[in-house]
């Protein structure tokens, strides 16, 4: 650093943004020298060059990963659809023997699981990865390799789970996996479900982290929160929901797999367990999940409708209210899946009330759309046809939902075909149709000006719309006539035959509609003439895309002052094309994007973005191994895979994240000079850690909830006189881990003040303290026998959870020490230490809570 | 460091402020649900809910008062300078209009949260038993 | 590993049941009446709202040549999005909450304990003050005009008890007790079925519920409490011998005989029930024989083994004996 031409920045004197912001009209209209412009474009093109040949699969660009992601999700959806058709054939006539009971049960389990975990949620992530950067005028997602890693995890996990159907070993306990049926189940089906889908849930959380950070920190300069495209609001809300909804299920999966693999009796009533705990954890996930699917799809409608009406949305803040309101209320609905479980009437009443309250924000969305169409000049188009179909279907599904939220009525039709009809109405209306609208609407964006056929689109619409209603409307009646769900056959005497035959025939009409759609989607369109950049005359930023395609995302990052910039900022496209906005160049040939502030999107720094890599695929493969081998109880290879996965991730972090930049600051154009490095709350990486740990804390909270749950559910929890964790060792653990946290925190502070040696000493001490704390933790419970009763089992589960976190926390501390020793972390460039300290805030909290719960709580409860 | 922490506080802080009312709804909901579960499972003999009713009504009054406070503050921010009476927020590209937008969203979320809180207390009033 | 089976489907059309006997729309109990009224009212509201919302969308999409006032549009959001649903839903919610306690009201004396098994129902009647239950299986009998309390739990996995014509359903858990009550007000035979997925033969776990005048019920219960009637006729007597020889008594009880098994359904009065195999077959000699001959084909993964090596005569004799257990 001796020949550094820039001022000598230090840990305490860090570079800051310098130069004018916001830019004036004069600055923006200043022309750029064409030669210079061409040279910049060449440099950008080189930096963002797409790998070719076999290395194509190493691409991490959001448009590549997003396209693979969405096509894979579509493929899984078609597979799950085929399972549905096979089930419909079986049910077409009473007493059919097309499928036997076991295979039917596998099929309905896989149909639900695949549609939810392999299609609906991943499709949201796929579409968001695909379009969000364009909505925000960003070059790429903030962590492209994380998206790629998530995709490869999803692919491996999806093939593993869905493939089990072909080998007749698929899970067969329903997508809700209620124990004790599933804990008692022989064979590996339930393990495939638990481990395979946990693996995919991890990928979902990774995507949620990335999308939240993308929306908060990667908006174009000037795009304040009140100017964000509505889709971004929905993504923000849904990302937050994933963080609070998925972790309880992961905690549940953890307990469940411990019971299946090691006979820890969490759900076994003969040893103090309770199957209801799983139902709670599953539906705390399961109901928000429905809205996690629904909101992003309705977000597509919120993008399409202003375009169709050719005017800005009426009631922008109402949509925000609606998204946020639904996000919150959806967490108070889970027991409406458990209305018949015999909980006290008052408790049911709370959930009945919240289930009804959620109607209000949901309804507001629909009225906002209606209001926008009312005051706009509506142009007929294929996307609008699908949106109208979506609303017709969704409103009916929503209204039957209002009926079902009334607990007594629910007692009558719960677990009948009435529910099957209701849920398909909400999911087709709330997810399939809006997503189809989105495909037709965004297709010219994905394929750079090519359009899908209007004729085929109409055919697909009417086939699916008519087929859907003919198949599912009668099911309401079938359910009222008494037909329960999940039955593989029924008797001729029940008079359900004609209704089922109707549904079966109509289901093939739906399938025909999808066949038309898929053909239209994939048929070659080489002769497509008249490539239009913005065929719908839309107002949002994604339609400023480059036609023909460029790999750099956006030519330059625009300055935004309106909600519909293409309508309201007339010279925007021209200026973007000629590179007059921010970051029109890449100084050192790296991939870069801008990071801005959360509220007002003030430019903060230049973020280096990672490029193609094999390591993400390797990391995903090893992670897959770590989840898949335990299915067959092959633990040694699983542990080896887990270790290699950690090595891969460390290599990936070591070589590409928090790199010391070529220069402390860089010119981003329009007179603005920004830092090239950020640590702490400025840095997207710090936000990612914060958000991930929030999700992690939710999972931990679910385990602690288990403790309270057993206490309220049973009169002898903890059992009188049962041995618990050793008090002295538990206290020692708490002290050691608090010290480890303190050492890390102090190391970060003094490291900034150039006391590098002392900081390294503290980091080494922290690693040691963590190891010691982990040891005392394990010793504290070493004598417990978790198979005997749920109480020792839960204590041990908390210890296993914490021990895993201590392992990761210790690796983090050692990583910082190694970075410092290798000269890759300096007082000025200390993002690693900031992030690990942040992680330790959460670990220390979990450690103290764990010690209190296993050490102190049993005394108070007894 | 302090200015960087600022980004986290003002950024997330302001966004979290608009969700204050829904958070109150959520806490109210959890208290009602948790108190009922513990009361009916551990505390009551014979399933009467009189004490529970009184306690939860008190909690509800407090929750509604807090939500009303959120709404009033939001309303002030939203209509600052006499704007927004018709529901639209004029001008959108300055800091002031961003603040007013957040105020408007706060008001709307307060309304929905208040309705939610009233709905959630209904079962306590209408069902007087642990059965 | 997994048991593969093929149902001999020639038998299945014999499944008992006729239109409306398992229908929410065809009610025979006070709770079910309430739920049905609720359904019709809500359905009417649903139709009105659905037509209004979609009509509105249709009008705005197609027939909207003049530009409407934006302030009006905002009023529509407030009115349609907040005010209208708040009023409608508050009323509906209050109604729903108010009827909840009735459906779990305490009974008038009789308590019926039903235990879900794989895939059948153990039924114990506890008349008021009884010290031991009257044991039966796979059929419910209820006195009309009285509220009967159900005490529900299960053996291994979760099931759900449901007689649509009489009222709502309630899940049955291992290790937990749930409670509901029913108040039939019409005599008849109604079908119930397990509503919670419980494994391979979830579809084949049903039962008949017979509602009868209280005095008839009392007579029936007295008979049900008594021992089995002795076999009548040569064939039935031979059947009783086969029953003993084959060790049926290890799992099944026939009170008044040596058979005291508790694993399977009590067969003391099996011939008087309205169905066989937990609601899947008409109770005839042929069906009894078919059931014993290949249980697993009729009910996949059922615990009772198939006695397919039993000579035809013995099978018929056994079936005749069982049919005679009135």
Coordinates of C-alpha atoms in Angstrom, one line a residue, chain A residues 297-689:
Chain A
X297 CA -48.1 -13.6 -7.8
X298 CA -50.5 -10.8 -7.0
X299 CA -47.4 -8.6 -7.3
X300 CA -47.2 -9.6 -10.9
X301 CA -50.8 -8.4 -11.3
X302 CA -49.7 -5.2 -9.7
X303 CA -47.1 -4.7 -12.4
X304 CA -49.4 -5.7 -15.3
X305 CA -52.5 -3.7 -14.3
X306 CA -51.0 -0.2 -14.5
X307 CA -49.6 -1.1 -18.0
X308 CA -53.0 -2.4 -19.1
X309 CA -54.7 0.7 -17.7
X310 CA -51.8 2.9 -19.1
X311 CA -51.6 4.9 -15.9
X312 CA -49.9 4.7 -12.5
X313 CA -51.6 2.5 -9.9
X314 CA -54.3 4.3 -7.9
X315 CA -53.5 3.9 -4.2
X316 CA -49.9 2.9 -4.1
X317 CA -49.7 3.1 -0.3
X318 CA -52.9 0.9 -0.1
X319 CA -51.0 -1.9 -1.9
X320 CA -48.2 -1.5 0.6
X321 CA -50.6 -1.6 3.4
X322 CA -52.2 -4.7 1.9
X323 CA -48.9 -6.5 1.4
X324 CA -47.6 -5.7 4.9
X325 CA -51.0 -6.3 6.5
X326 CA -51.4 -9.7 4.9
X327 CA -47.8 -10.5 5.8
X328 CA -48.5 -10.0 9.5
X329 CA -52.0 -11.4 9.7
X330 CA -51.0 -14.6 7.9
X331 CA -49.0 -15.6 10.9
X332 CA -52.2 -15.7 13.0
X333 CA -54.1 -18.2 10.9
X334 CA -52.2 -21.4 11.3
X335 CA -54.7 -23.1 13.7
X336 CA -57.4 -22.9 11.1
X337 CA -55.8 -26.0 9.7
X338 CA -56.3 -27.5 13.1
X339 CA -59.9 -26.5 13.9
X340 CA -60.9 -30.1 14.5
X341 CA -58.0 -31.0 16.9
X342 CA -60.0 -30.3 20.0
X343 CA -58.3 -27.1 21.2
X344 CA -60.4 -25.0 23.5
X345 CA -63.1 -23.1 21.7
X346 CA -61.6 -19.7 22.7
X347 CA -58.3 -20.6 21.1
X348 CA -60.0 -21.6 17.9
X349 CA -61.9 -18.4 18.1
X350 CA -58.6 -16.3 17.9
X351 CA -57.6 -18.0 14.7
X352 CA -61.1 -17.8 13.3
X353 CA -61.0 -14.1 14.0
X354 CA -57.6 -13.5 12.5
X355 CA -58.5 -15.7 9.4
X356 CA -61.4 -13.4 8.8
X357 CA -59.4 -10.2 9.4
X358 CA -56.9 -11.2 6.7
X359 CA -59.8 -10.8 4.2
X360 CA -59.6 -7.0 4.6
X361 CA -56.1 -6.4 3.3
X362 CA -56.5 -9.1 0.7
X363 CA -59.7 -7.5 -0.5
X364 CA -58.1 -4.0 -0.6
X365 CA -55.7 -5.3 -3.3
X366 CA -58.5 -6.3 -5.5
X367 CA -60.2 -3.0 -5.1
X368 CA -57.0 -1.1 -5.9
X369 CA -56.8 -3.1 -9.1
X370 CA -60.4 -2.3 -9.9
X371 CA -59.9 1.4 -9.1
X372 CA -56.9 1.6 -11.4
X373 CA -58.7 -0.1 -14.3
X374 CA -61.7 2.2 -13.6
X375 CA -59.7 5.4 -14.1
X376 CA -57.4 4.1 -16.8
X377 CA -57.8 3.5 -20.5
X378 CA -57.9 -0.2 -20.5
X379 CA -56.1 -1.9 -23.4
X380 CA -57.1 -5.5 -24.1
X381 CA -54.2 -7.9 -23.9
X382 CA -53.4 -11.5 -23.2
X383 CA -51.9 -10.8 -19.8
X384 CA -55.0 -8.9 -18.7
X385 CA -57.2 -11.8 -19.8
X386 CA -55.2 -14.1 -17.5
X387 CA -55.4 -11.6 -14.7
X388 CA -59.2 -11.3 -15.1
X389 CA -59.4 -15.1 -15.0
X390 CA -57.2 -15.1 -11.9
X391 CA -59.5 -12.7 -10.1
X392 CA -62.6 -14.6 -11.0
X393 CA -61.1 -17.8 -9.6
X394 CA -59.3 -16.3 -6.7
X395 CA -62.4 -14.3 -5.4
X396 CA -64.3 -17.5 -5.3
X397 CA -61.5 -19.3 -3.5
X398 CA -61.2 -16.4 -1.1
X399 CA -65.0 -16.4 -0.4
X400 CA -65.0 -20.1 0.4
X401 CA -62.1 -19.3 2.6
X402 CA -64.2 -16.8 4.5
X403 CA -66.7 -19.7 5.0
X404 CA -64.0 -22.1 6.1
X405 CA -62.6 -19.6 8.6
X406 CA -65.8 -19.9 10.6
X407 CA -64.8 -22.7 12.9
X408 CA -68.1 -24.5 13.2
X409 CA -68.6 -24.6 9.4
X410 CA -65.0 -25.8 9.1
X411 CA -65.9 -28.8 11.4
X412 CA -68.4 -29.8 8.8
X413 CA -66.2 -29.7 5.7
X414 CA -62.7 -29.9 7.0
X415 CA -60.7 -32.7 5.2
X416 CA -63.3 -33.1 2.5
X417 CA -63.3 -32.4 -1.2
X418 CA -64.8 -29.0 -0.3
X419 CA -61.3 -28.1 1.0
X420 CA -59.7 -29.6 -2.1
X421 CA -61.8 -27.3 -4.2
X422 CA -61.1 -24.3 -2.0
X423 CA -57.4 -24.6 -2.0
X424 CA -57.2 -25.2 -5.7
X425 CA -59.3 -22.1 -6.3
X426 CA -57.0 -20.0 -4.2
X427 CA -53.8 -21.5 -5.7
X428 CA -54.9 -21.4 -9.3
X429 CA -56.4 -17.9 -8.9
X430 CA -53.8 -16.7 -6.6
X431 CA -50.7 -18.3 -8.1
X432 CA -51.1 -20.2 -11.4
X433 CA -53.1 -17.6 -13.4
X434 CA -51.2 -14.5 -12.3
X435 CA -47.9 -16.3 -13.0
X436 CA -49.2 -17.3 -16.5
X437 CA -50.1 -13.6 -16.9
X438 CA -46.6 -12.8 -15.9
X439 CA -45.1 -15.2 -18.4
X440 CA -47.0 -13.7 -21.3
X441 CA -46.3 -10.2 -20.0
X442 CA -42.6 -10.6 -19.4
X443 CA -41.8 -13.0 -22.2
X444 CA -40.7 -10.1 -24.5
X445 CA -38.4 -9.1 -21.7
X446 CA -36.9 -12.6 -21.2
X447 CA -36.6 -13.3 -24.9
X448 CA -35.6 -9.7 -25.9
X449 CA -38.6 -8.7 -28.0
X450 CA -40.0 -12.0 -29.0
X451 CA -43.6 -12.5 -28.2
X452 CA -45.8 -15.5 -27.4
X453 CA -48.7 -16.3 -29.7
X454 CA -52.0 -14.5 -28.9
X455 CA -54.0 -17.3 -30.5
X456 CA -52.3 -20.0 -28.6
X457 CA -52.5 -17.9 -25.5
X458 CA -56.3 -17.6 -25.8
X459 CA -56.6 -21.3 -26.4
X460 CA -54.5 -22.1 -23.4
X461 CA -56.5 -19.6 -21.3
X462 CA -59.9 -20.9 -22.2
X463 CA -58.9 -24.6 -21.9
X464 CA -57.4 -24.1 -18.5
X465 CA -60.1 -21.7 -17.3
X466 CA -63.0 -23.9 -18.4
X467 CA -61.2 -27.1 -17.5
X468 CA -60.4 -25.8 -14.1
X469 CA -63.9 -24.7 -13.2
X470 CA -65.4 -27.9 -14.6
X471 CA -63.0 -29.9 -12.5
X472 CA -63.0 -28.1 -9.2
X473 CA -66.4 -26.3 -8.9
X474 CA -68.2 -29.7 -8.6
X475 CA -65.7 -30.7 -5.9
X476 CA -67.3 -28.3 -3.5
X477 CA -70.5 -30.4 -3.9
X478 CA -68.6 -33.7 -3.7
X479 CA -67.2 -32.5 -0.4
X480 CA -70.6 -31.5 1.0
X481 CA -71.9 -34.9 -0.1
X482 CA -69.4 -36.3 2.4
X483 CA -66.4 -37.4 0.3
X484 CA -63.2 -37.1 2.5
X485 CA -59.9 -36.1 1.1
X486 CA -57.0 -38.4 0.5
X487 CA -59.1 -41.5 -0.2
X488 CA -57.8 -43.8 -2.9
X489 CA -61.2 -45.1 -3.7
X490 CA -64.9 -44.9 -2.7
X491 CA -67.9 -47.1 -3.0
X492 CA -70.4 -47.1 -5.8
X493 CA -73.2 -46.6 -3.3
X494 CA -72.0 -43.2 -2.3
X495 CA -73.2 -41.5 -5.5
X496 CA -70.0 -39.6 -5.8
X497 CA -69.2 -41.3 -9.1
X498 CA -70.6 -38.8 -11.6
X499 CA -69.0 -35.9 -9.8
X500 CA -65.6 -37.5 -9.8
X501 CA -65.9 -38.5 -13.5
X502 CA -66.7 -34.9 -14.4
X503 CA -63.6 -33.7 -12.4
X504 CA -61.5 -36.3 -14.1
X505 CA -62.5 -35.5 -17.6
X506 CA -62.1 -31.8 -16.9
X507 CA -58.6 -32.3 -15.4
X508 CA -57.5 -33.5 -18.8
X509 CA -58.9 -30.3 -20.4
X510 CA -56.6 -28.4 -18.0
X511 CA -53.7 -30.6 -19.0
X512 CA -54.5 -29.9 -22.7
X513 CA -54.3 -26.1 -21.9
X514 CA -51.0 -26.5 -20.2
X515 CA -49.7 -28.5 -23.2
X516 CA -50.7 -25.6 -25.5
X517 CA -48.9 -23.2 -23.2
X518 CA -45.7 -25.2 -22.9
X519 CA -45.6 -25.6 -26.6
X520 CA -46.0 -21.9 -27.1
X521 CA -43.3 -21.3 -24.5
X522 CA -40.7 -23.5 -26.0
X523 CA -41.5 -23.5 -29.7
X524 CA -38.7 -22.0 -31.8
X525 CA -39.4 -18.3 -32.6
X526 CA -36.4 -17.6 -34.9
X527 CA -38.4 -15.8 -37.5
X528 CA -39.9 -13.3 -35.0
X529 CA -39.9 -9.9 -36.8
X530 CA -40.1 -6.4 -35.4
X531 CA -38.4 -6.8 -32.1
X532 CA -39.9 -4.3 -29.8
X533 CA -38.1 -3.2 -26.7
X534 CA -41.3 -2.2 -24.8
X535 CA -44.2 -3.9 -26.6
X536 CA -46.8 -3.1 -23.9
X537 CA -45.7 0.5 -23.5
X538 CA -45.1 -0.2 -19.8
X539 CA -43.7 2.4 -17.4
X540 CA -41.3 0.4 -15.2
X541 CA -37.6 0.1 -15.5
X542 CA -37.2 -3.5 -16.7
X543 CA -38.5 -2.4 -20.2
X544 CA -35.3 -0.3 -20.6
X545 CA -33.6 -3.6 -21.3
X546 CA -31.1 -4.0 -24.1
X547 CA -32.4 -5.5 -27.3
X548 CA -30.6 -7.4 -28.6
X549 CA -29.3 -8.9 -25.4
X550 CA -26.3 -7.7 -23.5
X551 CA -24.9 -9.6 -20.5
X552 CA -24.2 -6.7 -18.3
X553 CA -27.7 -6.3 -16.9
X554 CA -28.0 -2.6 -17.5
X555 CA -25.7 -0.3 -19.5
X556 CA -25.6 2.1 -16.6
X557 CA -27.5 2.5 -13.4
X558 CA -30.1 5.3 -13.8
X559 CA -31.1 8.1 -11.5
X560 CA -34.7 7.6 -10.6
X561 CA -37.2 10.3 -9.6
X562 CA -40.6 8.6 -10.3
X563 CA -42.6 5.4 -9.9
X564 CA -43.0 4.8 -13.6
X565 CA -39.7 6.2 -15.0
X566 CA -40.3 5.2 -18.6
X567 CA -43.5 7.3 -18.6
X568 CA -42.5 10.0 -16.3
X569 CA -38.8 10.6 -17.1
X570 CA -38.8 11.2 -20.9
X571 CA -35.1 11.1 -21.6
X572 CA -34.3 8.2 -19.4
X573 CA -33.9 5.4 -22.0
X574 CA -31.8 7.6 -24.3
X575 CA -29.5 8.5 -21.4
X576 CA -29.3 5.0 -20.2
X577 CA -28.3 3.8 -23.6
X578 CA -25.6 6.3 -24.0
X579 CA -24.2 5.5 -20.5
X580 CA -24.8 8.9 -19.0
X581 CA -25.9 7.6 -15.6
X582 CA -23.9 5.9 -12.9
X583 CA -21.3 3.2 -13.3
X584 CA -21.1 3.3 -17.1
X585 CA -17.6 1.7 -17.0
X586 CA -15.6 -0.8 -15.1
X587 CA -12.2 0.6 -14.1
X588 CA -10.4 -2.7 -13.2
X589 CA -12.5 -5.1 -15.3
X590 CA -14.5 -6.4 -12.5
X591 CA -18.2 -7.0 -12.3
X592 CA -19.7 -4.2 -10.2
X593 CA -23.0 -2.8 -9.1
X594 CA -24.1 0.1 -6.9
X595 CA -25.2 -0.1 -3.2
X596 CA -27.5 2.6 -2.0
X597 CA -29.1 3.6 1.3
X598 CA -32.3 1.9 2.5
X599 CA -34.8 4.7 2.7
X600 CA -33.7 7.2 0.0
X601 CA -31.3 5.2 -2.1
X602 CA -28.4 7.5 -1.8
X603 CA -25.4 6.0 -3.5
X604 CA -23.1 4.5 -0.8
X605 CA -20.4 2.4 -2.4
X606 CA -19.4 0.2 -5.3
X607 CA -20.1 -3.5 -4.7
X608 CA -18.0 -6.0 -6.5
X609 CA -20.1 -8.8 -7.9
X610 CA -18.9 -12.3 -8.3
X611 CA -18.6 -14.1 -11.6
X612 CA -18.9 -17.6 -13.0
X613 CA -17.6 -20.4 -10.8
X614 CA -17.5 -24.2 -10.4
X615 CA -17.2 -23.9 -6.6
X616 CA -20.9 -23.2 -6.2
X617 CA -21.9 -26.3 -8.0
X618 CA -19.4 -28.4 -6.0
X619 CA -20.6 -26.8 -2.7
X620 CA -24.2 -27.6 -3.7
X621 CA -23.3 -31.2 -4.6
X622 CA -21.6 -31.8 -1.2
X623 CA -24.4 -30.1 0.7
X624 CA -26.7 -32.4 -1.2
X625 CA -24.7 -35.4 -0.1
X626 CA -24.8 -34.2 3.5
X627 CA -28.6 -34.2 3.4
X628 CA -29.2 -37.2 1.1
X629 CA -26.9 -39.9 2.6
X630 CA -28.6 -39.7 6.1
X631 CA -31.8 -40.8 4.3
X632 CA -30.3 -44.2 3.9
X633 CA -28.7 -44.0 7.4
X634 CA -25.2 -43.8 5.8
X635 CA -23.7 -41.4 8.2
X636 CA -20.0 -41.5 7.5
X637 CA -20.3 -40.4 3.8
X638 CA -22.8 -37.7 5.0
X639 CA -20.3 -36.4 7.4
X640 CA -17.5 -36.4 4.8
X641 CA -19.9 -34.5 2.4
X642 CA -20.7 -32.0 5.1
X643 CA -17.1 -31.4 5.7
X644 CA -16.3 -30.9 2.0
X645 CA -19.3 -28.6 1.7
X646 CA -17.9 -26.4 4.5
X647 CA -14.5 -26.5 2.8
X648 CA -16.0 -25.5 -0.5
X649 CA -18.0 -22.6 1.1
X650 CA -14.8 -21.4 2.9
X651 CA -12.8 -21.5 -0.3
X652 CA -15.6 -19.6 -2.0
X653 CA -15.6 -17.0 0.7
X654 CA -11.9 -16.8 0.9
X655 CA -11.3 -16.2 -2.8
X656 CA -14.2 -13.9 -3.7
X657 CA -15.8 -12.1 -0.7
X658 CA -14.6 -9.0 1.0
X659 CA -11.6 -8.7 -1.3
X660 CA -9.3 -5.8 -0.7
X661 CA -10.1 -3.5 -3.6
X662 CA -7.6 -2.3 -6.2
X663 CA -8.2 1.2 -5.0
X664 CA -10.1 2.5 -1.9
X665 CA -12.5 4.6 -4.0
X666 CA -13.7 4.7 -7.5
X667 CA -15.4 7.2 -9.9
X668 CA -19.0 6.2 -10.7
X669 CA -19.7 9.0 -13.1
X670 CA -21.6 12.3 -12.7
X671 CA -18.8 13.6 -10.5
X672 CA -19.5 11.1 -7.8
X673 CA -16.6 9.1 -6.2
X674 CA -17.6 6.2 -4.0
X675 CA -15.8 3.8 -1.7
X676 CA -15.1 0.4 -3.2
X677 CA -15.4 -1.5 0.0
X678 CA -17.8 -1.5 2.9
X679 CA -17.9 -3.2 6.2
X680 CA -20.6 -3.3 8.8
X681 CA -24.1 -2.0 8.2
X682 CA -23.2 -0.4 4.8
X683 CA -22.3 -3.7 3.3
X684 CA -24.8 -6.1 1.8
X685 CA -22.9 -9.0 3.3
X686 CA -23.5 -7.7 6.8
X687 CA -27.2 -7.4 6.0
X688 CA -27.2 -10.9 4.6
X689 CA -25.7 -12.2 7.9

